[in-house]
PDB file of C-alpha atoms in Angstrom:
ATOM      1  CA  MET A  12      22.814   9.277  28.640  1.00 53.00           C
ATOM      2  CA  ASN A  13      19.359  10.958  27.133  1.00 64.00           C
ATOM      3  CA  ASP A  14      18.553  12.932  30.435  1.00 78.00           C
ATOM      4  CA  THR A  15      18.516  16.288  29.719  1.00 84.00           C
ATOM      5  CA  VAL A  16      19.477  17.343  33.540  1.00 87.00           C
ATOM      6  CA  ASP A  17      22.418  15.259  33.709  1.00 85.00           C
ATOM      7  CA  LYS A  18      23.695  16.394  30.378  1.00 85.00           C
ATOM      8  CA  LEU A  19      23.024  19.849  32.078  1.00 84.00           C
ATOM      9  CA  VAL A  20      25.092  19.107  35.078  1.00 87.00           C
ATOM     10  CA  ILE A  21      28.125  17.889  33.168  1.00 86.00           C
ATOM     11  CA  PHE A  22      27.935  20.697  30.884  1.00 84.00           C
ATOM     12  CA  LEU A  23      28.400  23.554  33.710  1.00 83.00           C
ATOM     13  CA  ALA A  24      30.729  21.518  35.549  1.00 85.00           C
ATOM     14  CA  LYS A  25      33.264  21.945  32.657  1.00 86.00           C
ATOM     15  CA  ARG A  26      34.873  25.370  32.477  1.00 87.00           C
ATOM     16  CA  ASP A  27      34.098  25.833  28.837  1.00 88.00           C
ATOM     17  CA  GLY A  28      30.379  25.117  29.798  1.00 89.00           C
ATOM     18  CA  ILE A  29      30.308  27.729  32.533  1.00 92.00           C
ATOM     19  CA  ASP A  30      32.226  30.262  30.427  1.00 94.00           C
ATOM     20  CA  LYS A  31      29.627  29.551  27.513  1.00 94.00           C
ATOM     21  CA  LEU A  32      26.910  29.835  29.946  1.00 94.00           C
ATOM     22  CA  VAL A  33      28.027  33.439  31.487  1.00 96.00           C
ATOM     23  CA  LYS A  34      28.867  34.490  27.900  1.00 97.00           C
ATOM     24  CA  THR A  35      25.610  34.453  26.540  1.00 97.00           C
ATOM     25  CA  PHE A  36      24.447  36.520  30.000  1.00 97.00           C
ATOM     26  CA  GLN A  37      27.379  38.999  28.674  1.00 97.00           C
ATOM     27  CA  TYR A  38      26.003  39.755  24.992  1.00 98.00           C
ATOM     28  CA  VAL A  39      22.370  39.198  25.515  1.00 98.00           C
ATOM     29  CA  SER A  40      22.665  42.216  28.181  1.00 98.00           C
ATOM     30  CA  LYS A  41      25.081  43.836  25.659  1.00 97.00           C
ATOM     31  CA  LEU A  42      21.928  43.805  23.241  1.00 98.00           C
ATOM     32  CA  VAL A  43      19.224  44.375  25.572  1.00 97.00           C
ATOM     33  CA  ARG A  44      21.192  47.493  26.842  1.00 97.00           C
ATOM     34  CA  TRP A  45      21.562  48.949  23.561  1.00 97.00           C
ATOM     35  CA  GLN A  46      17.794  48.451  22.998  1.00 96.00           C
ATOM     36  CA  VAL A  47      16.605  50.263  26.229  1.00 97.00           C
ATOM     37  CA  GLU A  48      19.766  52.995  26.259  1.00 95.00           C
ATOM     38  CA  ALA A  49      17.358  55.767  24.673  1.00 93.00           C
ATOM     39  CA  THR A  50      14.081  55.167  26.442  1.00 95.00           C
ATOM     40  CA  HIS A  51      14.876  53.587  29.701  1.00 96.00           C
ATOM     41  CA  PRO A  52      18.632  55.105  30.504  1.00 96.00           C
ATOM     42  CA  ASP A  53      18.239  53.165  34.348  1.00 96.00           C
ATOM     43  CA  VAL A  54      17.344  50.075  33.052  1.00 97.00           C
ATOM     44  CA  ALA A  55      20.315  50.196  30.080  1.00 97.00           C
ATOM     45  CA  GLN A  56      22.565  50.999  33.602  1.00 97.00           C
ATOM     46  CA  ARG A  57      21.544  47.719  34.934  1.00 97.00           C
ATOM     47  CA  PHE A  58      22.181  45.758  32.028  1.00 97.00           C
ATOM     48  CA  LYS A  59      25.479  47.463  31.642  1.00 97.00           C
ATOM     49  CA  GLN A  60      26.316  46.418  35.032  1.00 97.00           C
ATOM     50  CA  TRP A  61      25.739  42.477  34.002  1.00 97.00           C
ATOM     51  CA  GLU A  62      27.594  42.784  31.087  1.00 97.00           C
ATOM     52  CA  VAL A  63      30.799  44.146  33.006  1.00 96.00           C
ATOM     53  CA  ALA A  64      30.179  41.675  35.880  1.00 97.00           C
ATOM     54  CA  SER A  65      29.697  38.883  33.279  1.00 97.00           C
ATOM     55  CA  GLY A  66      33.041  39.791  31.492  1.00 96.00           C
ATOM     56  CA  LEU A  67      35.122  40.050  34.667  1.00 96.00           C
ATOM     57  CA  GLY A  68      33.696  36.852  35.963  1.00 95.00           C
ATOM     58  CA  ARG A  69      34.694  34.780  32.481  1.00 95.00           C
ATOM     59  CA  LYS A  70      38.284  36.250  33.082  1.00 95.00           C
ATOM     60  CA  ALA A  71      38.530  35.017  36.251  1.00 94.00           C
ATOM     61  CA  PHE A  72      37.130  31.166  35.195  1.00 91.00           C
ATOM     62  CA  ARG A  73      40.065  31.451  32.649  1.00 92.00           C
ATOM     63  CA  THR A  74      42.766  31.453  34.960  1.00 92.00           C
ATOM     64  CA  GLY A  75      45.713  29.110  34.197  1.00 92.00           C
ATOM     65  CA  ARG A  76      43.769  28.458  30.712  1.00 92.00           C
ATOM     66  CA  PHE A  77      46.988  29.485  28.422  1.00 93.00           C
ATOM     67  CA  LEU A  78      48.539  26.020  30.047  1.00 92.00           C
ATOM     68  CA  THR A  79      45.940  24.320  27.552  1.00 90.00           C
ATOM     69  CA  GLY A  80      47.714  25.418  24.515  1.00 91.00           C
ATOM     70  CA  PHE A  81      51.172  24.840  25.782  1.00 91.00           C
ATOM     71  CA  ASN A  82      49.950  21.245  26.874  1.00 91.00           C
ATOM     72  CA  ALA A  83      48.683  20.809  23.625  1.00 88.00           C
ATOM     73  CA  LEU A  84      52.188  21.412  21.792  1.00 87.00           C
ATOM     74  CA  ARG A  85      53.879  19.768  24.573  1.00 87.00           C
ATOM     75  CA  ARG A  86      51.812  16.440  23.880  1.00 84.00           C
ATOM     76  CA  GLY A  87      51.883  16.658  19.838  1.00 76.00           C
ATOM     77  CA  PRO A  88      51.140  19.305  17.996  1.00 76.00           C
ATOM     78  CA  GLY A  89      50.181  17.697  14.846  1.00 78.00           C
ATOM     79  CA  SER A  90      50.663  14.611  12.497  1.00 82.00           C
ATOM     80  CA  THR A  91      51.716  15.894   9.785  1.00 90.00           C
ATOM     81  CA  PRO A  92      54.213  18.814   9.154  1.00 92.00           C
ATOM     82  CA  THR A  93      51.664  21.521   7.855  1.00 93.00           C
ATOM     83  CA  PHE A  94      49.388  20.795  11.125  1.00 93.00           C
ATOM     84  CA  LYS A  95      52.256  20.876  13.439  1.00 93.00           C
ATOM     85  CA  ILE A  96      53.286  24.565  11.748  1.00 95.00           C
ATOM     86  CA  LEU A  97      49.616  25.378  12.128  1.00 95.00           C
ATOM     87  CA  ALA A  98      49.050  23.946  15.605  1.00 94.00           C
ATOM     88  CA  VAL A  99      52.232  25.666  16.717  1.00 95.00           C
ATOM     89  CA  LEU A 100      50.823  29.423  15.182  1.00 96.00           C
ATOM     90  CA  ALA A 101      47.480  28.670  16.691  1.00 96.00           C
ATOM     91  CA  ASN A 102      48.321  27.492  20.085  1.00 95.00           C
ATOM     92  CA  ALA A 103      51.006  29.989  20.390  1.00 95.00           C
ATOM     93  CA  GLY A 104      48.247  32.798  19.832  1.00 96.00           C
ATOM     94  CA  GLU A 105      45.468  31.770  21.850  1.00 95.00           C
ATOM     95  CA  MET A 106      48.462  31.625  24.773  1.00 96.00           C
ATOM     96  CA  VAL A 107      49.091  34.759  24.234  1.00 97.00           C
ATOM     97  CA  TYR A 108      45.831  35.920  24.711  1.00 97.00           C
ATOM     98  CA  PHE A 109      44.942  34.057  27.992  1.00 96.00           C
ATOM     99  CA  PHE A 110      48.005  34.843  29.540  1.00 97.00           C
ATOM    100  CA  PHE A 111      47.716  38.731  29.104  1.00 97.00           C
ATOM    101  CA  ASP A 112      44.110  38.432  29.903  1.00 96.00           C
ATOM    102  CA  HIS A 113      45.145  37.659  33.223  1.00 96.00           C
ATOM    103  CA  PHE A 114      46.961  41.135  33.695  1.00 97.00           C
ATOM    104  CA  LEU A 115      44.001  42.693  31.654  1.00 96.00           C
ATOM    105  CA  TRP A 116      41.574  41.159  34.640  1.00 97.00           C
ATOM    106  CA  LEU A 117      43.540  42.622  37.278  1.00 97.00           C
ATOM    107  CA  SER A 118      43.764  46.156  36.132  1.00 96.00           C
ATOM    108  CA  ARG A 119      40.075  46.240  35.227  1.00 95.00           C
ATOM    109  CA  ILE A 120      39.197  45.336  39.090  1.00 94.00           C
ATOM    110  CA  GLY A 121      41.628  47.559  40.163  1.00 94.00           C
ATOM    111  CA  THR A 122      44.863  45.131  41.254  1.00 95.00           C
ATOM    112  CA  LEU A 123      46.672  46.564  38.935  1.00 95.00           C
ATOM    113  CA  ASP A 124      47.296  49.948  37.826  1.00 95.00           C
ATOM    114  CA  ALA A 125      43.920  50.584  35.489  1.00 94.00           C
ATOM    115  CA  LYS A 126      46.179  52.372  32.701  1.00 94.00           C
ATOM    116  CA  LEU A 127      47.273  48.958  31.914  1.00 95.00           C
ATOM    117  CA  ALA A 128      44.069  48.027  30.620  1.00 95.00           C
ATOM    118  CA  GLY A 129      44.019  49.669  27.088  1.00 94.00           C
ATOM    119  CA  ARG A 130      47.760  47.921  26.547  1.00 96.00           C
ATOM    120  CA  MET A 131      46.762  44.733  27.784  1.00 96.00           C
ATOM    121  CA  SER A 132      43.712  44.332  25.811  1.00 96.00           C
ATOM    122  CA  PHE A 133      45.384  45.357  22.754  1.00 97.00           C
ATOM    123  CA  ILE A 134      48.249  42.311  23.236  1.00 97.00           C
ATOM    124  CA  SER A 135      45.820  39.968  24.489  1.00 97.00           C
ATOM    125  CA  ALA A 136      43.248  40.740  21.276  1.00 97.00           C
ATOM    126  CA  PHE A 137      46.267  40.829  18.661  1.00 97.00           C
ATOM    127  CA  GLY A 138      47.156  37.131  20.042  1.00 97.00           C
ATOM    128  CA  GLU A 139      43.594  35.927  20.099  1.00 96.00           C
ATOM    129  CA  SER A 140      42.821  36.933  16.561  1.00 97.00           C
ATOM    130  CA  PHE A 141      46.238  35.884  15.375  1.00 97.00           C
ATOM    131  CA  GLY A 142      45.455  32.244  16.719  1.00 97.00           C
ATOM    132  CA  TYR A 143      41.953  32.069  15.349  1.00 97.00           C
ATOM    133  CA  ILE A 144      43.314  32.675  12.009  1.00 97.00           C
ATOM    134  CA  PHE A 145      45.314  28.999  11.791  1.00 97.00           C
ATOM    135  CA  PHE A 146      42.639  27.323  14.095  1.00 97.00           C
ATOM    136  CA  ILE A 147      40.330  28.490  11.144  1.00 97.00           C
ATOM    137  CA  ILE A 148      42.860  27.316   8.150  1.00 97.00           C
ATOM    138  CA  ALA A 149      43.280  23.741  10.075  1.00 96.00           C
ATOM    139  CA  ASP A 150      39.987  23.390  10.324  1.00 96.00           C
ATOM    140  CA  PHE A 151      39.330  24.163   6.556  1.00 97.00           C
ATOM    141  CA  ILE A 152      41.655  21.793   5.719  1.00 96.00           C
ATOM    142  CA  ILE A 153      40.280  19.108   7.765  1.00 95.00           C
ATOM    143  CA  ILE A 154      36.630  19.668   6.571  1.00 96.00           C
ATOM    144  CA  LYS A 155      38.373  19.452   2.696  1.00 96.00           C
ATOM    145  CA  GLU A 156      39.693  16.022   3.780  1.00 94.00           C
ATOM    146  CA  GLY A 157      36.557  14.937   5.211  1.00 94.00           C
ATOM    147  CA  LEU A 158      34.909  15.471   1.933  1.00 95.00           C
ATOM    148  CA  GLU A 159      37.571  13.814  -0.018  1.00 94.00           C
ATOM    149  CA  GLU A 160      36.832  10.878   2.289  1.00 91.00           C
ATOM    150  CA  GLU A 161      33.315  11.099   2.049  1.00 91.00           C
ATOM    151  CA  ARG A 162      33.863  10.925  -1.820  1.00 91.00           C
ATOM    152  CA  ARG A 163      35.791   7.790  -1.899  1.00 88.00           C
ATOM    153  CA  LEU A 164      33.149   6.230   0.601  1.00 86.00           C
ATOM    154  CA  LEU A 165      30.237   6.991  -1.495  1.00 85.00           C
ATOM    155  CA  THR A 166      32.041   5.549  -4.834  1.00 83.00           C
ATOM    156  CA  SER A 167      32.867   2.459  -2.582  1.00 80.00           C
ATOM    157  CA  SER A 168      29.582   1.921  -1.111  1.00 68.00           C
ATOM    158  CA  LYS A 169      27.818   1.659  -4.316  1.00 66.00           C
ATOM    159  CA  GLU A 170      29.406  -1.998  -4.157  1.00 62.00           C
ATOM    160  CA  ASP A 171      29.681  -1.891  -0.403  1.00 59.00           C
ATOM    161  CA  THR A 172      26.450  -1.405   1.385  1.00 61.00           C
ATOM    162  CA  SER A 173      27.818  -2.720   4.819  1.00 68.00           C
ATOM    163  CA  LYS A 174      26.708  -1.376   7.924  1.00 74.00           C
ATOM    164  CA  ASP A 175      30.520   0.281   8.652  1.00 77.00           C
ATOM    165  CA  ALA A 176      30.498   1.954   5.523  1.00 77.00           C
ATOM    166  CA  THR A 177      26.848   3.901   6.428  1.00 81.00           C
ATOM    167  CA  GLU A 178      28.391   4.789   9.688  1.00 85.00           C
ATOM    168  CA  SER A 179      31.467   5.896   8.889  1.00 86.00           C
ATOM    169  CA  LEU A 180      29.597   8.449   6.584  1.00 88.00           C
ATOM    170  CA  ARG A 181      27.960   9.307   9.625  1.00 89.00           C
ATOM    171  CA  LYS A 182      30.860  10.260  11.382  1.00 91.00           C
ATOM    172  CA  ILE A 183      32.359  12.091   8.937  1.00 92.00           C
ATOM    173  CA  ARG A 184      29.509  14.412   8.153  1.00 92.00           C
ATOM    174  CA  ALA A 185      28.912  14.776  11.938  1.00 92.00           C
ATOM    175  CA  ASP A 186      32.997  15.609  12.273  1.00 93.00           C
ATOM    176  CA  ARG A 187      32.047  18.219   9.685  1.00 94.00           C
ATOM    177  CA  VAL A 188      29.346  20.046  11.591  1.00 94.00           C
ATOM    178  CA  MET A 189      31.545  20.585  14.454  1.00 94.00           C
ATOM    179  CA  ARG A 190      34.464  21.464  12.181  1.00 95.00           C
ATOM    180  CA  LEU A 191      31.852  24.294  10.935  1.00 96.00           C
ATOM    181  CA  MET A 192      30.457  24.898  14.400  1.00 95.00           C
ATOM    182  CA  ALA A 193      34.484  25.720  15.428  1.00 95.00           C
ATOM    183  CA  VAL A 194      34.869  27.850  12.280  1.00 97.00           C
ATOM    184  CA  ALA A 195      31.790  30.024  13.071  1.00 97.00           C
ATOM    185  CA  ALA A 196      32.809  30.599  16.902  1.00 96.00           C
ATOM    186  CA  ASN A 197      36.451  31.416  15.301  1.00 97.00           C
ATOM    187  CA  VAL A 198      35.035  34.028  13.152  1.00 97.00           C
ATOM    188  CA  ALA A 199      32.633  35.522  15.453  1.00 97.00           C
ATOM    189  CA  ASP A 200      35.288  36.052  18.395  1.00 97.00           C
ATOM    190  CA  PHE A 201      37.892  37.199  15.308  1.00 97.00           C
ATOM    191  CA  ILE A 202      35.243  39.961  14.781  1.00 97.00           C
ATOM    192  CA  ILE A 203      35.194  40.882  18.668  1.00 97.00           C
ATOM    193  CA  ALA A 204      39.311  41.088  18.908  1.00 97.00           C
ATOM    194  CA  LEU A 205      39.407  43.233  16.039  1.00 96.00           C
ATOM    195  CA  ALA A 206      37.328  45.538  17.801  1.00 95.00           C
ATOM    196  CA  ASP A 207      40.225  45.862  20.345  1.00 94.00           C
ATOM    197  CA  ILE A 208      42.557  45.851  17.966  1.00 95.00           C
ATOM    198  CA  GLU A 209      41.760  48.354  15.434  1.00 93.00           C
ATOM    199  CA  PRO A 210      38.015  50.068  16.480  1.00 93.00           C
ATOM    200  CA  ASN A 211      35.576  50.821  13.713  1.00 94.00           C
ATOM    201  CA  PRO A 212      32.113  51.637  13.310  1.00 95.00           C
ATOM    202  CA  PHE A 213      31.277  47.981  12.249  1.00 95.00           C
ATOM    203  CA  CYS A 214      33.033  45.876  14.541  1.00 95.00           C
ATOM    204  CA  ASN A 215      32.408  47.843  17.837  1.00 96.00           C
ATOM    205  CA  HIS A 216      28.609  48.659  16.937  1.00 96.00           C
ATOM    206  CA  ALA A 217      26.445  47.050  19.919  1.00 96.00           C
ATOM    207  CA  VAL A 218      24.677  44.668  17.597  1.00 97.00           C
ATOM    208  CA  THR A 219      27.263  43.480  15.894  1.00 97.00           C
ATOM    209  CA  LEU A 220      29.569  42.474  18.803  1.00 97.00           C
ATOM    210  CA  GLY A 221      26.137  41.193  20.748  1.00 97.00           C
ATOM    211  CA  VAL A 222      25.288  38.551  17.783  1.00 98.00           C
ATOM    212  CA  SER A 223      29.164  37.802  17.562  1.00 97.00           C
ATOM    213  CA  GLY A 224      29.413  37.212  20.806  1.00 97.00           C
ATOM    214  CA  LEU A 225      26.350  35.161  20.725  1.00 97.00           C
ATOM    215  CA  VAL A 226      27.108  33.166  17.928  1.00 97.00           C
ATOM    216  CA  SER A 227      30.358  31.983  19.285  1.00 97.00           C
ATOM    217  CA  ALA A 228      28.513  31.231  22.629  1.00 96.00           C
ATOM    218  CA  TRP A 229      26.108  29.133  21.247  1.00 95.00           C
ATOM    219  CA  ALA A 230      28.434  27.310  18.777  1.00 95.00           C
ATOM    220  CA  GLY A 231      30.147  26.729  22.232  1.00 92.00           C
ATOM    221  CA  TRP A 232      27.104  25.107  23.733  1.00 90.00           C
ATOM    222  CA  TYR A 233      26.845  22.959  20.916  1.00 91.00           C
ATOM    223  CA  ARG A 234      30.398  21.560  20.831  1.00 89.00           C
ATOM    224  CA  ASN A 235      30.374  21.000  24.406  1.00 87.00           C
ATOM    225  CA  TRP A 236      27.336  19.775  25.168  1.00 85.00           C
ATOM    226  CA  PRO A 237      27.963  15.750  26.328  1.00 77.00           C
ATOM    227  CA  SER A 238      26.196  14.015  23.812  1.00 66.00           C
ATOM    228  CA  PHE A 239      27.946  15.955  21.015  1.00 55.00           C
ATOM    229  CA  THR A 240      31.382  16.061  22.532  1.00 52.00           C
ATOM    230  CA  MET A 241      31.343  12.120  23.204  1.00 50.00           C
ATOM    231  CA  LYS A 242      29.894  11.584  19.326  1.00 51.00           C
ATOM    232  CA  LEU A 243      33.196  13.797  18.252  1.00 48.00           C
ATOM    233  CA  SER A 244      35.902  11.935  19.846  1.00 50.00           C
ATOM    234  CA  GLN A 245      34.209   9.016  18.421  1.00 49.00           C
ATOM    235  CA  VAL A 246      34.337  10.396  14.908  1.00 45.00           C
ATOM    236  CA  ALA A 247      37.952  11.541  15.404  1.00 47.00           C
ATOM    237  CA  VAL A 248      38.932   8.439  15.905  1.00 45.00           C
ATOM    238  CA  GLN A 249      37.114   6.796  13.196  1.00 46.00           C
ATOM    239  CA  ILE A 250      38.320   9.687  10.782  1.00 41.00           C
ATOM    240  CA  HIS A 251      41.868   9.156  11.633  1.00 46.00           C
ATOM    241  CA  SER A 252      41.903   5.619  11.036  1.00 45.00           C
ATOM    242  CA  SER A 253      40.268   5.811   7.908  1.00 44.00           C
ATOM    243  CA  GLN A 254      42.923   8.602   6.642  1.00 44.00           C
ATOM    244  CA  SER A 255      46.243   6.470   8.015  1.00 42.00           C
ATOM    245  CA  SER A 256      45.034   3.631   5.476  1.00 40.00           C
ATOM    246  CA  LYS A 257      45.195   6.393   2.380  1.00 38.00           C
ATOM    247  CA  ARG A 258      48.525   7.093   4.247  1.00 37.00           C
ATOM    248  CA  LYS A 259      46.820  10.311   5.577  1.00 38.00           C
ATOM    249  CA  SER A 260      46.053  11.340   8.871  1.00 38.00           C
ATOM    250  CA  PHE A 261      44.182  14.328  10.897  1.00 40.00           C
ATOM    251  CA  PRO A 262      45.552  16.113  14.074  1.00 46.00           C
TER     252      PRO A 262
END
């Protein structure tokens, strides 16, 4: 599948795909508003409205998203005790985030009491940041194990120059790129969540929020783009089988 339009159609048909597009709108409009609010307040107000509309739209698209974490835990949280614990903690935080995000959305649009917005925002952001910590730890563990497997393959490849060894190395490196993208997105979203949990001049600055939002959105674009997601699924299978031969396994 090499046609860009085909890939774009598939990307936008996914909930995560449209979320990353609208997230780009949200944080680009935030940066533009910050840039022009001193000189063109009328234009800044228009971009403010675009930012708010994009944020509320994303919340609507996330309806029921908390079930994703629940289903991940129900189907199998991990292959080792360490990954089971990390998966439970990470997905529990994410479930809290998405569940209370529903009430935040309803209070922001006026269906529920607007006074609930602050409390729902805090609970949702706390669950979000809590989950990100354990997602990041899990990704770093997997990256570390991938590096160890890569070193093993590089050592053995001096004697084995087969196509399989080269392909295994390529897949491990591709998986590492995906993991690093996930870490970048989670760190960026963690900063945004901190702005709700503990407001401070750095995290709440428009540039910090805008850049963090775009890093998260564009890392998501990369990870969810069709050609990359298909490669990632192949990589996961390959790494799992190679690690199993060493009595190690990835989730």
